Amino acid sequence: MQRKENVYGCITFSNFTMTMKEEIVPYARMPLPKKEQVALMFDRIAFRYDLMNRLLSFGIDVSWRKKIVRVLRKHHPKIILDVATGTADVALELASLHPTEIIGVDISGEMLALGREKIKAKKLESVIHLQLADSENLPYEDNKFDAVTVAFGVRNFENLDKGLSELFRVLKTGGRLVILEFSKPYIFPFKQIFHLYFTKICPALGSWITNDKMAYEYLHRSVESFPDGRNFTAILDKTGFIETQCTPLTFGISSIYTGSKS
Ligand SMILES: C[S@@+](CC[C@H](N)C(=O)[O-])C[C@H]1O[C@@H](n2cnc3c(N)ncnc32)[C@H](O)[C@@H]1O
């Protein structure tokens, strides 16, 4: 029997799990670790990723990413790391802060390839550099970045604690962390509408447009099981971040988490 530790630090075996919390992976029957499954999933849906985001959120996701930029504006970061950068939407928004360099990292080569095309189209190749790299093992020295951002990425980390520790390590003292992630609306009727939308409509649309229904079922399962609100700021506190805050956006469908390093 194969022993394995999941994102929540629970010991799991191939035939049964010793805890109630199962590891949430995109393709449950695929005998690959979560990280490889996530990279594969984003490689598969990359060609329709931006379109799906705009459709599923009715374009609101654009304003959520702009909020990251607004949070950072007063801090004038010069060198920024965008983790799980995907097709570089956040990195491109961050360019409006006129930093000297933005580095975007991701484990999906296909997402990065599309990101590079967008950066080239905006003639920002001298400012934004994309690199294939794992958030849980960042190839940068300690205390390098003035700001670290992650949009819709932390939920996909295989080892959340390791990923967050890496963000902390590469952030400068006094640097800012900004995380954008889905959260769960708790108020009637948004809770019920959100549930119906995420469990029925998203997988149907995902199946139709990307031909990968499981990717959009994973979206719902991963959001449901991921800590949000105070549960997530508590994890950031435990990692070592200070002044952590959560700001819910659009009825709590997503939230912006901020923190700093002392
Ligand atoms: C939902 S997409 C978000 C992309 C982008 N930040 C955005 O706002 O659209 C999540 C991204 O996280 C990346 N990812 C997941 N785990 C990662 C890891 N351990 N290291 C780096 N990137 C990761 C995936 O490949 C994917 O591109």
mmCIF file of N, CA, C and O and ligand atoms in Angstrom, residues 35 38-39 42-43 49-50 53-54 61 65 82-90 105-109 111-112 133-136 138 150-158 180 182 219, ligand 1:
data_model
loop_
_atom_site.group_PDB
_atom_site.id
_atom_site.type_symbol
_atom_site.label_atom_id
_atom_site.label_comp_id
_atom_site.label_asym_id
_atom_site.label_seq_id
_atom_site.Cartn_x
_atom_site.Cartn_y
_atom_site.Cartn_z
ATOM 1 N N LYS A 35 -0.136 17.861 -8.563
ATOM 2 C CA LYS A 35 0.561 18.897 -9.337
ATOM 3 C C LYS A 35 0.594 18.554 -10.827
ATOM 4 O O LYS A 35 0.336 19.405 -11.673
ATOM 5 N N VAL A 38 -2.860 18.958 -12.302
ATOM 6 C CA VAL A 38 -3.228 20.375 -12.468
ATOM 7 C C VAL A 38 -2.532 20.946 -13.708
ATOM 8 O O VAL A 38 -3.151 21.630 -14.535
ATOM 9 N N ALA A 39 -1.241 20.641 -13.865
ATOM 10 C CA ALA A 39 -0.496 21.146 -15.036
ATOM 11 C C ALA A 39 -1.115 20.603 -16.324
ATOM 12 O O ALA A 39 -1.326 21.340 -17.290
ATOM 13 N N PHE A 42 -4.516 22.378 -17.029
ATOM 14 C CA PHE A 42 -4.396 23.726 -17.592
ATOM 15 C C PHE A 42 -3.781 23.698 -18.988
ATOM 16 O O PHE A 42 -4.135 24.525 -19.835
ATOM 17 N N ASP A 43 -2.889 22.740 -19.242
ATOM 18 C CA ASP A 43 -2.380 22.587 -20.615
ATOM 19 C C ASP A 43 -3.538 22.275 -21.564
ATOM 20 O O ASP A 43 -3.604 22.789 -22.671
ATOM 21 N N TYR A 49 -9.067 29.130 -22.021
ATOM 22 C CA TYR A 49 -9.073 29.572 -20.615
ATOM 23 C C TYR A 49 -9.610 30.999 -20.458
ATOM 24 O O TYR A 49 -10.516 31.245 -19.662
ATOM 25 N N ASP A 50 -9.064 31.940 -21.241
ATOM 26 C CA ASP A 50 -9.493 33.346 -21.096
ATOM 27 C C ASP A 50 -10.974 33.502 -21.447
ATOM 28 O O ASP A 50 -11.721 34.179 -20.740
ATOM 29 N N ASN A 53 -13.158 32.216 -18.665
ATOM 30 C CA ASN A 53 -13.176 33.152 -17.531
ATOM 31 C C ASN A 53 -14.167 34.275 -17.761
ATOM 32 O O ASN A 53 -14.967 34.609 -16.891
ATOM 33 N N ARG A 54 -14.090 34.873 -18.960
ATOM 34 C CA ARG A 54 -14.979 36.007 -19.258
ATOM 35 C C ARG A 54 -16.439 35.539 -19.258
ATOM 36 O O ARG A 54 -17.309 36.207 -18.714
ATOM 37 N N ASP A 61 -14.363 38.936 -13.592
ATOM 38 C CA ASP A 61 -13.010 38.527 -13.198
ATOM 39 C C ASP A 61 -11.973 39.600 -13.544
ATOM 40 O O ASP A 61 -10.969 39.748 -12.863
ATOM 41 N N ARG A 65 -9.192 41.233 -10.879
ATOM 42 C CA ARG A 65 -7.731 41.323 -11.053
ATOM 43 C C ARG A 65 -7.253 42.770 -10.931
ATOM 44 O O ARG A 65 -6.182 43.041 -10.401
ATOM 45 N N ASP A 82 4.448 37.303 -9.927
ATOM 46 C CA ASP A 82 3.068 36.823 -10.050
ATOM 47 C C ASP A 82 3.107 35.300 -10.160
ATOM 48 O O ASP A 82 3.517 34.753 -11.181
ATOM 49 N N VAL A 83 2.690 34.656 -9.084
ATOM 50 C CA VAL A 83 2.745 33.184 -9.005
ATOM 51 C C VAL A 83 1.472 32.596 -9.618
ATOM 52 O O VAL A 83 0.391 33.178 -9.480
ATOM 53 N N ALA A 84 1.610 31.449 -10.284
ATOM 54 C CA ALA A 84 0.479 30.823 -10.991
ATOM 55 C C ALA A 84 -0.099 31.825 -11.978
ATOM 56 O O ALA A 84 -1.305 32.035 -12.051
ATOM 57 N N THR A 85 0.771 32.419 -12.750
ATOM 58 C CA THR A 85 0.412 33.545 -13.624
ATOM 59 C C THR A 85 -0.490 33.145 -14.774
ATOM 60 O O THR A 85 -1.187 33.984 -15.341
ATOM 61 N N GLY A 86 -0.486 31.860 -15.151
ATOM 62 C CA GLY A 86 -1.372 31.378 -16.220
ATOM 63 C C GLY A 86 -1.112 32.096 -17.529
ATOM 64 O O GLY A 86 0.014 32.134 -18.033
ATOM 65 N N THR A 87 -2.155 32.727 -18.077
ATOM 66 C CA THR A 87 -2.021 33.447 -19.351
ATOM 67 C C THR A 87 -1.661 34.915 -19.109
ATOM 68 O O THR A 87 -1.900 35.768 -19.969
ATOM 69 N N ALA A 88 -1.126 35.203 -17.946
ATOM 70 C CA ALA A 88 -0.513 36.501 -17.613
ATOM 71 C C ALA A 88 -1.474 37.679 -17.449
ATOM 72 O O ALA A 88 -1.040 38.831 -17.523
ATOM 73 N N ASP A 89 -2.743 37.412 -17.196
ATOM 74 C CA ASP A 89 -3.684 38.536 -17.038
ATOM 75 C C ASP A 89 -3.295 39.463 -15.885
ATOM 76 O O ASP A 89 -3.379 40.683 -16.014
ATOM 77 N N VAL A 90 -2.880 38.886 -14.758
ATOM 78 C CA VAL A 90 -2.508 39.728 -13.617
ATOM 79 C C VAL A 90 -1.195 40.463 -13.918
ATOM 80 O O VAL A 90 -1.067 41.668 -13.666
ATOM 81 N N VAL A 105 5.331 33.136 -12.926
ATOM 82 C CA VAL A 105 5.701 31.713 -12.967
ATOM 83 C C VAL A 105 4.455 30.837 -13.009
ATOM 84 O O VAL A 105 3.414 31.196 -12.458
ATOM 85 N N ASP A 106 4.601 29.698 -13.655
ATOM 86 C CA ASP A 106 3.490 28.748 -13.741
ATOM 87 C C ASP A 106 4.045 27.372 -14.094
ATOM 88 O O ASP A 106 5.147 27.261 -14.635
ATOM 89 N N ILE A 107 3.258 26.329 -13.782
ATOM 90 C CA ILE A 107 3.705 24.967 -14.118
ATOM 91 C C ILE A 107 3.091 24.489 -15.439
ATOM 92 O O ILE A 107 3.397 23.386 -15.880
ATOM 93 N N SER A 108 2.224 25.303 -16.052
ATOM 94 C CA SER A 108 1.614 24.897 -17.323
ATOM 95 C C SER A 108 2.276 25.641 -18.485
ATOM 96 O O SER A 108 2.097 26.863 -18.650
ATOM 97 N N GLY A 109 3.003 24.895 -19.310
ATOM 98 C CA GLY A 109 3.700 25.481 -20.456
ATOM 99 C C GLY A 109 2.737 26.109 -21.454
ATOM 100 O O GLY A 109 3.028 27.142 -22.049
ATOM 101 N N MET A 111 -0.280 27.456 -20.857
ATOM 102 C CA MET A 111 -0.805 28.727 -20.332
ATOM 103 C C MET A 111 0.252 29.811 -20.535
ATOM 104 O O MET A 111 -0.060 30.924 -20.982
ATOM 105 N N LEU A 112 1.502 29.494 -20.235
ATOM 106 C CA LEU A 112 2.580 30.478 -20.376
ATOM 107 C C LEU A 112 2.759 30.893 -21.837
ATOM 108 O O LEU A 112 3.006 32.067 -22.129
ATOM 109 N N ALA A 133 7.923 27.419 -13.660
ATOM 110 C CA ALA A 133 8.462 27.143 -12.321
ATOM 111 C C ALA A 133 7.333 26.801 -11.366
ATOM 112 O O ALA A 133 6.179 27.184 -11.566
ATOM 113 N N ASP A 134 7.696 26.085 -10.330
ATOM 114 C CA ASP A 134 6.738 25.582 -9.342
ATOM 115 C C ASP A 134 6.716 26.506 -8.119
ATOM 116 O O ASP A 134 7.756 26.783 -7.534
ATOM 117 N N SER A 135 5.527 26.925 -7.740
ATOM 118 C CA SER A 135 5.379 27.817 -6.580
ATOM 119 C C SER A 135 5.906 27.174 -5.298
ATOM 120 O O SER A 135 6.227 27.868 -4.345
ATOM 121 N N GLU A 136 5.965 25.840 -5.291
ATOM 122 C CA GLU A 136 6.406 25.166 -4.066
ATOM 123 C C GLU A 136 7.920 25.012 -4.021
ATOM 124 O O GLU A 136 8.472 24.459 -3.055
ATOM 125 N N LEU A 138 10.391 27.765 -5.573
ATOM 126 C CA LEU A 138 10.661 28.915 -6.434
ATOM 127 C C LEU A 138 12.157 29.118 -6.669
ATOM 128 O O LEU A 138 12.935 29.086 -5.700
ATOM 129 N N VAL A 150 -0.914 36.318 -6.351
ATOM 130 C CA VAL A 150 -1.404 35.020 -6.840
ATOM 131 C C VAL A 150 -2.904 35.168 -7.088
ATOM 132 O O VAL A 150 -3.637 35.500 -6.160
ATOM 133 N N ALA A 151 -3.345 34.929 -8.313
ATOM 134 C CA ALA A 151 -4.787 34.982 -8.591
ATOM 135 C C ALA A 151 -5.280 33.595 -8.979
ATOM 136 O O ALA A 151 -4.799 33.004 -9.950
ATOM 137 N N PHE A 152 -6.204 33.083 -8.211
ATOM 138 C CA PHE A 152 -6.836 31.778 -8.462
ATOM 139 C C PHE A 152 -5.805 30.662 -8.595
ATOM 140 O O PHE A 152 -5.996 29.722 -9.370
ATOM 141 N N GLY A 153 -4.723 30.786 -7.829
ATOM 142 C CA GLY A 153 -3.646 29.805 -7.914
ATOM 143 C C GLY A 153 -3.500 28.955 -6.665
ATOM 144 O O GLY A 153 -3.311 27.733 -6.754
ATOM 145 N N VAL A 154 -3.623 29.561 -5.481
ATOM 146 C CA VAL A 154 -3.300 28.836 -4.238
ATOM 147 C C VAL A 154 -4.165 27.583 -4.043
ATOM 148 O O VAL A 154 -3.706 26.578 -3.505
ATOM 149 N N ARG A 155 -5.405 27.663 -4.507
ATOM 150 C CA ARG A 155 -6.335 26.530 -4.397
ATOM 151 C C ARG A 155 -5.813 25.307 -5.156
ATOM 152 O O ARG A 155 -6.179 24.176 -4.860
ATOM 153 N N ASN A 156 -4.969 25.571 -6.138
ATOM 154 C CA ASN A 156 -4.455 24.478 -6.967
ATOM 155 C C ASN A 156 -3.122 23.926 -6.481
ATOM 156 O O ASN A 156 -2.628 22.945 -7.044
ATOM 157 N N PHE A 157 -2.530 24.549 -5.477
ATOM 158 C CA PHE A 157 -1.234 24.058 -4.998
ATOM 159 C C PHE A 157 -1.392 22.638 -4.454
ATOM 160 O O PHE A 157 -2.378 22.333 -3.789
ATOM 161 N N GLU A 158 -0.388 21.819 -4.709
ATOM 162 C CA GLU A 158 -0.430 20.465 -4.148
ATOM 163 C C GLU A 158 -0.181 20.519 -2.641
ATOM 164 O O GLU A 158 -0.856 19.868 -1.855
ATOM 165 N N LEU A 180 -5.729 36.610 -4.689
ATOM 166 C CA LEU A 180 -7.134 36.629 -5.106
ATOM 167 C C LEU A 180 -7.560 35.167 -5.250
ATOM 168 O O LEU A 180 -6.867 34.390 -5.902
ATOM 169 N N PHE A 182 -11.194 32.304 -5.155
ATOM 170 C CA PHE A 182 -12.622 32.087 -4.956
ATOM 171 C C PHE A 182 -12.899 31.844 -3.482
ATOM 172 O O PHE A 182 -12.088 31.240 -2.774
ATOM 173 N N LEU A 219 -13.196 22.590 -10.559
ATOM 174 C CA LEU A 219 -13.284 23.993 -10.127
ATOM 175 C C LEU A 219 -14.218 24.091 -8.921
ATOM 176 O O LEU A 219 -13.854 24.633 -7.873
HETATM 177 C C1 LIG B 1 -6.985 29.239 -12.435
HETATM 178 S S1 LIG B 1 -5.405 29.490 -13.163
HETATM 179 C C2 LIG B 1 -5.064 31.185 -12.756
HETATM 180 C C3 LIG B 1 -4.225 31.889 -13.773
HETATM 181 C C4 LIG B 1 -4.079 33.377 -13.608
HETATM 182 N N1 LIG B 1 -3.431 33.723 -12.372
HETATM 183 C C5 LIG B 1 -5.398 34.100 -13.723
HETATM 184 O O1 LIG B 1 -5.676 34.967 -12.907
HETATM 185 O O2 LIG B 1 -6.144 33.803 -14.667
HETATM 186 C C6 LIG B 1 -4.361 28.639 -12.018
HETATM 187 C C7 LIG B 1 -2.947 28.528 -12.515
HETATM 188 O O3 LIG B 1 -2.158 28.030 -11.427
HETATM 189 C C8 LIG B 1 -1.126 27.258 -11.985
HETATM 190 N N2 LIG B 1 -0.520 26.451 -10.916
HETATM 191 C C9 LIG B 1 -1.092 25.485 -10.176
HETATM 192 N N3 LIG B 1 -0.230 24.967 -9.303
HETATM 193 C C10 LIG B 1 0.932 25.642 -9.475
HETATM 194 C C11 LIG B 1 2.203 25.556 -8.875
HETATM 195 N N4 LIG B 1 2.476 24.664 -7.921
HETATM 196 N N5 LIG B 1 3.166 26.409 -9.270
HETATM 197 C C12 LIG B 1 2.912 27.325 -10.262
HETATM 198 N N6 LIG B 1 1.735 27.424 -10.893
HETATM 199 C C13 LIG B 1 0.745 26.598 -10.506
HETATM 200 C C14 LIG B 1 -1.835 26.480 -13.080
HETATM 201 O O4 LIG B 1 -0.971 25.905 -14.009
HETATM 202 C C15 LIG B 1 -2.748 27.571 -13.670
HETATM 203 O O5 LIG B 1 -2.155 28.216 -14.763
#
